[in-house]
Each structure stands twice: as C-alpha cells, then as structure tokens.
PDB file of C-alpha atoms in Angstrom:
ATOM      1  CA  PRO A   1       9.747  21.096  33.037  1.00  0.00           C
ATOM      2  CA  LEU A   2      12.673  19.521  34.829  1.00  0.00           C
ATOM      3  CA  ASN A   3      11.994  16.206  32.999  1.00  0.00           C
ATOM      4  CA  GLN A   4      10.006  15.491  29.848  1.00  0.00           C
ATOM      5  CA  THR A   5       9.625  12.828  27.159  1.00  0.00           C
ATOM      6  CA  VAL A   6       9.245  13.553  23.446  1.00  0.00           C
ATOM      7  CA  LYS A   7       9.439  11.602  20.194  1.00  0.00           C
ATOM      8  CA  VAL A   8      12.195  12.024  17.610  1.00  0.00           C
ATOM      9  CA  ASN A   9      11.602  15.292  15.667  1.00  0.00           C
ATOM     10  CA  GLN A  10       8.905  16.408  18.130  1.00  0.00           C
ATOM     11  CA  SER A  11       9.400  19.811  19.785  1.00  0.00           C
ATOM     12  CA  ALA A  12      10.477  19.906  23.426  1.00  0.00           C
ATOM     13  CA  PHE A  13       9.317  23.117  25.184  1.00  0.00           C
ATOM     14  CA  PHE A  14      11.045  24.782  28.170  1.00  0.00           C
ATOM     15  CA  SER A  15      10.537  27.906  30.257  1.00  0.00           C
ATOM     16  CA  ALA A  16      12.684  29.576  32.891  1.00  0.00           C
ATOM     17  CA  SER A  17      12.024  31.863  35.862  1.00  0.00           C
ATOM     18  CA  GLY A  18      14.160  33.428  38.589  1.00  0.00           C
ATOM     19  CA  GLY A  19      17.807  34.303  38.120  1.00  0.00           C
ATOM     20  CA  ASN A  20      18.520  37.834  36.904  1.00  0.00           C
ATOM     21  CA  GLY A  21      15.685  37.749  34.304  1.00  0.00           C
ATOM     22  CA  THR A  22      17.999  37.204  31.329  1.00  0.00           C
ATOM     23  CA  TYR A  23      18.256  33.634  30.031  1.00  0.00           C
ATOM     24  CA  SER A  24      20.389  31.736  27.536  1.00  0.00           C
ATOM     25  CA  TRP A  25      19.781  28.153  26.435  1.00  0.00           C
ATOM     26  CA  SER A  26      22.166  25.472  25.157  1.00  0.00           C
ATOM     27  CA  GLY A  27      22.120  21.729  24.513  1.00  0.00           C
ATOM     28  CA  GLY A  28      19.331  21.741  21.963  1.00  0.00           C
ATOM     29  CA  GLN A  29      19.675  20.262  18.502  1.00  0.00           C
ATOM     30  CA  THR A  30      17.353  22.177  16.170  1.00  0.00           C
ATOM     31  CA  PRO A  31      18.077  24.908  17.186  1.00  0.00           C
ATOM     32  CA  THR A  32      21.119  24.266  19.377  1.00  0.00           C
ATOM     33  CA  THR A  33      20.882  27.514  21.402  1.00  0.00           C
ATOM     34  CA  GLY A  34      18.404  30.262  22.244  1.00  0.00           C
ATOM     35  CA  SER A  35      17.617  33.175  24.510  1.00  0.00           C
ATOM     36  CA  GLY A  36      14.597  34.481  26.431  1.00  0.00           C
ATOM     37  CA  ASN A  37      12.489  32.926  29.152  1.00  0.00           C
ATOM     38  CA  SER A  38      11.220  30.152  26.824  1.00  0.00           C
ATOM     39  CA  PHE A  39      12.950  27.806  24.388  1.00  0.00           C
ATOM     40  CA  SER A  40      11.965  24.918  22.110  1.00  0.00           C
ATOM     41  CA  THR A  41      14.110  22.463  20.201  1.00  0.00           C
ATOM     42  CA  LYS A  42      13.867  19.127  18.378  1.00  0.00           C
ATOM     43  CA  PHE A  43      16.135  16.077  18.527  1.00  0.00           C
ATOM     44  CA  THR A  44      16.752  13.743  15.572  1.00  0.00           C
ATOM     45  CA  SER A  45      18.042  10.787  17.607  1.00  0.00           C
ATOM     46  CA  THR A  46      16.799   8.821  20.598  1.00  0.00           C
ATOM     47  CA  GLY A  47      18.310   8.845  24.081  1.00  0.00           C
ATOM     48  CA  SER A  48      18.720  11.078  27.136  1.00  0.00           C
ATOM     49  CA  LYS A  49      19.382  14.729  26.339  1.00  0.00           C
ATOM     50  CA  THR A  50      20.148  17.712  28.564  1.00  0.00           C
ATOM     51  CA  VAL A  51      19.186  21.314  27.843  1.00  0.00           C
ATOM     52  CA  VAL A  52      20.913  23.915  30.032  1.00  0.00           C
ATOM     53  CA  VAL A  53      19.431  27.311  30.916  1.00  0.00           C
ATOM     54  CA  THR A  54      21.794  29.974  32.272  1.00  0.00           C
ATOM     55  CA  SER A  55      20.907  33.234  34.000  1.00  0.00           C
ATOM     56  CA  GLY A  56      23.830  35.273  35.326  1.00  0.00           C
ATOM     57  CA  SER A  57      25.990  32.932  37.386  1.00  0.00           C
ATOM     58  CA  GLN A  58      23.257  30.274  37.779  1.00  0.00           C
ATOM     59  CA  SER A  59      22.615  27.265  35.517  1.00  0.00           C
ATOM     60  CA  ARG A  60      19.957  24.557  35.635  1.00  0.00           C
ATOM     61  CA  ASN A  61      19.559  21.338  33.612  1.00  0.00           C
ATOM     62  CA  CYS A  62      16.341  20.239  31.938  1.00  0.00           C
ATOM     63  CA  ASN A  63      16.271  16.548  31.062  1.00  0.00           C
ATOM     64  CA  VAL A  64      14.662  15.182  27.916  1.00  0.00           C
ATOM     65  CA  ALA A  65      14.075  11.514  27.091  1.00  0.00           C
ATOM     66  CA  VAL A  66      13.790  11.193  23.307  1.00  0.00           C
ATOM     67  CA  GLU A  67      11.916   8.095  22.140  1.00  0.00           C
ATOM     68  CA  ALA A  68      11.632   6.587  18.682  1.00  0.00           C
ATOM     69  CA  GLU A  69       8.658   7.707  16.648  1.00  0.00           C
ATOM     70  CA  GLN A  70       6.020   4.987  16.547  1.00  0.00           C
ATOM     71  CA  VAL A  71       5.369   3.854  12.990  1.00  0.00           C
ATOM     72  CA  PRO A  72       1.880   2.327  12.582  1.00  0.00           C
ATOM     73  CA  THR A  73       1.782  -1.385  11.794  1.00  0.00           C
ATOM     74  CA  LEU A  74       1.727  -2.060   8.049  1.00  0.00           C
ATOM     75  CA  THR A  75      -1.304  -4.003   6.817  1.00  0.00           C
ATOM     76  CA  CYS A  76      -2.265  -5.451   3.451  1.00  0.00           C
ATOM     77  CA  SER A  77      -5.958  -6.023   2.813  1.00  0.00           C
ATOM     78  CA  PRO A  78      -7.806  -8.096   2.092  1.00  0.00           C
ATOM     79  CA  SER A  79      -5.460 -10.511   3.794  1.00  0.00           C
ATOM     80  CA  ASN A  80      -7.105 -13.411   1.912  1.00  0.00           C
ATOM     81  CA  GLN A  81      -9.101 -13.387  -1.311  1.00  0.00           C
ATOM     82  CA  SER A  82     -10.125 -15.745  -4.112  1.00  0.00           C
ATOM     83  CA  VAL A  83     -10.183 -14.863  -7.801  1.00  0.00           C
ATOM     84  CA  ASP A  84     -10.449 -16.782 -11.057  1.00  0.00           C
ATOM     85  CA  ILE A  85      -7.544 -17.069 -13.480  1.00  0.00           C
ATOM     86  CA  ASN A  86      -7.135 -13.725 -15.294  1.00  0.00           C
ATOM     87  CA  GLN A  87      -9.585 -12.021 -12.904  1.00  0.00           C
ATOM     88  CA  GLN A  88      -8.200  -8.883 -11.261  1.00  0.00           C
ATOM     89  CA  ALA A  89      -7.075  -9.107  -7.623  1.00  0.00           C
ATOM     90  CA  ASN A  90      -7.123  -5.757  -5.768  1.00  0.00           C
ATOM     91  CA  PHE A  91      -5.061  -4.862  -2.691  1.00  0.00           C
ATOM     92  CA  VAL A  92      -4.838  -1.849  -0.358  1.00  0.00           C
ATOM     93  CA  ALA A  93      -2.032  -0.970   2.088  1.00  0.00           C
ATOM     94  CA  SER A  94      -2.306   1.107   5.263  1.00  0.00           C
ATOM     95  CA  GLY A  95      -0.011   2.007   8.157  1.00  0.00           C
ATOM     96  CA  GLY A  96       3.746   1.948   7.791  1.00  0.00           C
ATOM     97  CA  THR A  97       5.489   5.129   6.703  1.00  0.00           C
ATOM     98  CA  GLY A  98       2.843   6.058   4.118  1.00  0.00           C
ATOM     99  CA  THR A  99       5.101   5.109   1.184  1.00  0.00           C
ATOM    100  CA  TYR A 100       4.462   1.671  -0.304  1.00  0.00           C
ATOM    101  CA  SER A 101       6.101  -0.671  -2.819  1.00  0.00           C
ATOM    102  CA  TRP A 102       4.517  -3.897  -4.059  1.00  0.00           C
ATOM    103  CA  SER A 103       5.823  -7.226  -5.284  1.00  0.00           C
ATOM    104  CA  ALA A 104       3.625  -9.930  -6.835  1.00  0.00           C
ATOM    105  CA  PRO A 105       5.724 -12.747  -8.329  1.00  0.00           C
ATOM    106  CA  SER A 106       4.166 -14.857 -11.106  1.00  0.00           C
ATOM    107  CA  SER A 107       1.467 -12.274 -11.820  1.00  0.00           C
ATOM    108  CA  SER A 108       0.801 -10.036 -14.802  1.00  0.00           C
ATOM    109  CA  ARG A 109       2.049  -6.970 -12.898  1.00  0.00           C
ATOM    110  CA  THR A 110       4.973  -8.027 -10.717  1.00  0.00           C
ATOM    111  CA  SER A 111       5.645  -4.683  -8.989  1.00  0.00           C
ATOM    112  CA  GLY A 112       4.118  -1.306  -8.242  1.00  0.00           C
ATOM    113  CA  SER A 113       3.910   1.588  -5.807  1.00  0.00           C
ATOM    114  CA  GLY A 114       1.212   3.526  -3.966  1.00  0.00           C
ATOM    115  CA  ALA A 115      -1.446   2.555  -1.439  1.00  0.00           C
ATOM    116  CA  GLY A 116      -3.444   0.518  -3.984  1.00  0.00           C
ATOM    117  CA  PHE A 117      -2.276  -2.302  -6.244  1.00  0.00           C
ATOM    118  CA  ASP A 118      -3.991  -4.702  -8.650  1.00  0.00           C
ATOM    119  CA  THR A 119      -2.839  -7.607 -10.784  1.00  0.00           C
ATOM    120  CA  THR A 120      -4.035 -10.821 -12.437  1.00  0.00           C
ATOM    121  CA  TYR A 121      -2.723 -14.398 -12.378  1.00  0.00           C
ATOM    122  CA  SER A 122      -2.642 -16.715 -15.387  1.00  0.00           C
ATOM    123  CA  THR A 123      -2.268 -19.958 -13.424  1.00  0.00           C
ATOM    124  CA  SER A 124      -4.275 -21.422 -10.564  1.00  0.00           C
ATOM    125  CA  GLY A 125      -3.010 -22.075  -7.036  1.00  0.00           C
ATOM    126  CA  SER A 126      -1.948 -20.180  -3.925  1.00  0.00           C
ATOM    127  CA  LYS A 127      -0.300 -16.829  -4.707  1.00  0.00           C
ATOM    128  CA  ASN A 128       0.626 -13.735  -2.726  1.00  0.00           C
ATOM    129  CA  ALA A 129       1.377 -10.056  -3.026  1.00  0.00           C
ATOM    130  CA  THR A 130       3.828  -8.354  -0.658  1.00  0.00           C
ATOM    131  CA  VAL A 131       3.771  -4.684   0.304  1.00  0.00           C
ATOM    132  CA  THR A 132       6.801  -2.989   1.885  1.00  0.00           C
ATOM    133  CA  SER A 133       6.869   0.301   3.781  1.00  0.00           C
ATOM    134  CA  GLY A 134      10.038   1.413   5.574  1.00  0.00           C
ATOM    135  CA  ASN A 135      11.382  -1.679   7.323  1.00  0.00           C
ATOM    136  CA  GLN A 136       7.979  -3.420   7.493  1.00  0.00           C
ATOM    137  CA  SER A 137       6.456  -5.941   5.081  1.00  0.00           C
ATOM    138  CA  ALA A 138       2.982  -7.484   4.910  1.00  0.00           C
ATOM    139  CA  ASN A 139       1.524 -10.249   2.734  1.00  0.00           C
ATOM    140  CA  CYS A 140      -1.859 -10.648   1.085  1.00  0.00           C
ATOM    141  CA  ASN A 141      -2.795 -14.181   0.062  1.00  0.00           C
ATOM    142  CA  VAL A 142      -4.691 -14.979  -3.128  1.00  0.00           C
ATOM    143  CA  GLU A 143      -6.248 -18.295  -4.050  1.00  0.00           C
ATOM    144  CA  VAL A 144      -6.462 -18.389  -7.842  1.00  0.00           C
ATOM    145  CA  ARG A 145      -9.189 -20.738  -9.108  1.00  0.00           C
ATOM    146  CA  GLN A 146      -9.694 -22.389 -12.450  1.00  0.00           C
ATOM    147  CA  PRO A 147     -12.818 -20.630 -13.780  1.00  0.00           C
ATOM    148  CA  GLN A 148     -15.963 -22.637 -14.302  1.00  0.00           C
ATOM    149  CA  ILE A 149     -16.383 -23.735 -17.926  1.00  0.00           C
ATOM    150  CA  ASN A 150     -19.981 -23.297 -19.080  1.00  0.00           C
ATOM    151  CA  GLU A 151     -21.567 -25.185 -21.942  1.00  0.00           C
ATOM    152  CA  LEU A 152     -20.794 -23.639 -25.334  1.00  0.00           C
ATOM    153  CA  VAL A 153     -24.031 -22.512 -26.994  1.00  0.00           C
ATOM    154  CA  CYS A 154     -24.546 -21.382 -30.605  1.00  0.00           C
ATOM    155  CA  THR A 155     -27.723 -19.338 -31.187  1.00  0.00           C
ATOM    156  CA  PRO A 156     -29.892 -19.980 -33.084  1.00  0.00           C
ATOM    157  CA  SER A 157     -29.266 -23.705 -33.215  1.00  0.00           C
ATOM    158  CA  GLN A 158     -31.177 -23.869 -36.528  1.00  0.00           C
ATOM    159  CA  GLN A 159     -32.214 -21.297 -39.115  1.00  0.00           C
ATOM    160  CA  THR A 160     -33.326 -21.051 -42.727  1.00  0.00           C
ATOM    161  CA  VAL A 161     -31.985 -18.442 -45.154  1.00  0.00           C
ATOM    162  CA  ASP A 162     -32.109 -17.932 -48.918  1.00  0.00           C
ATOM    163  CA  VAL A 163     -29.018 -18.405 -51.098  1.00  0.00           C
ATOM    164  CA  ASN A 164     -26.636 -15.387 -50.661  1.00  0.00           C
ATOM    165  CA  GLN A 165     -28.629 -14.158 -47.659  1.00  0.00           C
ATOM    166  CA  ASN A 166     -26.653 -13.653 -44.411  1.00  0.00           C
ATOM    167  CA  ALA A 167     -27.060 -16.213 -41.650  1.00  0.00           C
ATOM    168  CA  SER A 168     -26.210 -14.632 -38.245  1.00  0.00           C
ATOM    169  CA  PHE A 169     -25.029 -16.533 -35.177  1.00  0.00           C
ATOM    170  CA  SER A 170     -23.985 -15.704 -31.630  1.00  0.00           C
ATOM    171  CA  ALA A 171     -22.022 -17.721 -29.062  1.00  0.00           C
ATOM    172  CA  THR A 172     -22.104 -17.895 -25.262  1.00  0.00           C
ATOM    173  CA  GLY A 173     -20.394 -20.025 -22.628  1.00  0.00           C
ATOM    174  CA  GLY A 174     -17.334 -22.127 -23.269  1.00  0.00           C
ATOM    175  CA  ASP A 175     -13.897 -21.795 -21.704  1.00  0.00           C
ATOM    176  CA  PRO A 176     -13.279 -18.204 -20.485  1.00  0.00           C
ATOM    177  CA  ASN A 177      -9.514 -18.791 -20.830  1.00  0.00           C
ATOM    178  CA  ALA A 178      -9.770 -19.673 -24.518  1.00  0.00           C
ATOM    179  CA  GLY A 179     -10.060 -16.058 -25.650  1.00  0.00           C
ATOM    180  CA  ALA A 180     -12.197 -15.071 -28.626  1.00  0.00           C
ATOM    181  CA  TYR A 181     -14.626 -17.504 -30.225  1.00  0.00           C
ATOM    182  CA  GLN A 182     -13.471 -19.125 -33.490  1.00  0.00           C
ATOM    183  CA  TRP A 183     -16.046 -19.883 -36.197  1.00  0.00           C
ATOM    184  CA  SER A 184     -15.915 -22.147 -39.229  1.00  0.00           C
ATOM    185  CA  ALA A 185     -18.552 -22.568 -41.939  1.00  0.00           C
ATOM    186  CA  SER A 186     -17.052 -24.843 -44.596  1.00  0.00           C
ATOM    187  CA  GLN A 187     -19.578 -23.972 -47.290  1.00  0.00           C
ATOM    188  CA  GLY A 188     -20.206 -20.382 -46.229  1.00  0.00           C
ATOM    189  CA  ASN A 189     -18.756 -17.054 -47.303  1.00  0.00           C
ATOM    190  CA  PRO A 190     -16.765 -16.222 -45.250  1.00  0.00           C
ATOM    191  CA  ALA A 191     -15.784 -19.737 -44.251  1.00  0.00           C
ATOM    192  CA  SER A 192     -14.271 -18.705 -40.871  1.00  0.00           C
ATOM    193  CA  GLY A 193     -14.319 -15.884 -38.320  1.00  0.00           C
TER     194      GLY A 193
END
C-alpha cells in the first residue's frame, strides 16, 4: 500500500507492479533492502518511515507509520484481601510484559519473581505487595488481622490412672500465635513437655 500503520517489530508488507518488471527495495530496517515484486521489513523504533521501490528509472515511496507496541495494563489480584497473622496471602499478576518481580516489605518473603507470589505477615495492620513489569507497577492491599483466640481446652479434664500408668492428654484452642503447646505436670514423669 501507499500508506500503512504497523507496530514496532511488526512486519510491514509491500508489493509493486508496473515499471520494467524488475524491482529493488530500500529504506527498510530488518532487512534494509530487497528485490522482487514484494518486500517485507520490520522497524524497531516509532515514527514515520519511507520504503522506496525502484524499477528501471522509476521510483515510488511507500509510507509507514510505526506505532509503539501496546503493553497490556499490569494488574495484581486480588486487589484487596484479608488474612490472619502468619496466614499465607496469595497474589497473581497479569498483563505487563509477562515478566514480573515482587516486593512485599515487612513480610516473611520480601521479594520474588514470576506470575504468582505468596507471603505471610507477623504483625497486624494494613500491608501491601507490589508487582513490577517493565515500566508498570501495581499494588495489592492486605489487611492483616489478629487471629481469634479460642478457649484453651485440656482433654480429658479429669481421669483416673494407676501408679506408673500413663495419663494421656490433648489440647485444643488457645492463642494460634503462641506456637506449640507447653505442658507441665509437677509430680509426673516426665514433668514437662
């Protein structure tokens, strides 16, 4: 065509007719020149370009407008989520250039790469994770809650055993941030666990 529009690194196609039937092309970028009644080339920068076809003593210009490649908008999802302290928060990136890097200050895993990312937070409050792709950045917000503390229960609450016979107990509830349960039995063997 006399005029066409392409994106950066997208092929521009041309064809010629008339003249003496032998054609040479110039003004391309990749490749810069060619021969025959058709020619294609790519441009690595934006702007107005001119490809010239010559046949014998005649020359004609073909105009190409090269536009920037559209990069999809970068998104981080979920954009808002709530988790408990030390509960895993999961994130997924899409759009952008397809290459992702993550930053999550004040979390257990402060950086990472790839489309998916997960981390935990040891303190409550409003937190965020940021994903970067090319020259775009997107934030995901996380509200970190203090987990609910359930009543500590020792089961069974009462039992009868013979001397030197094992007494067995189990625990549920309590503070999920406290870690493992600690036992003490001042007259038992063992006396703690």
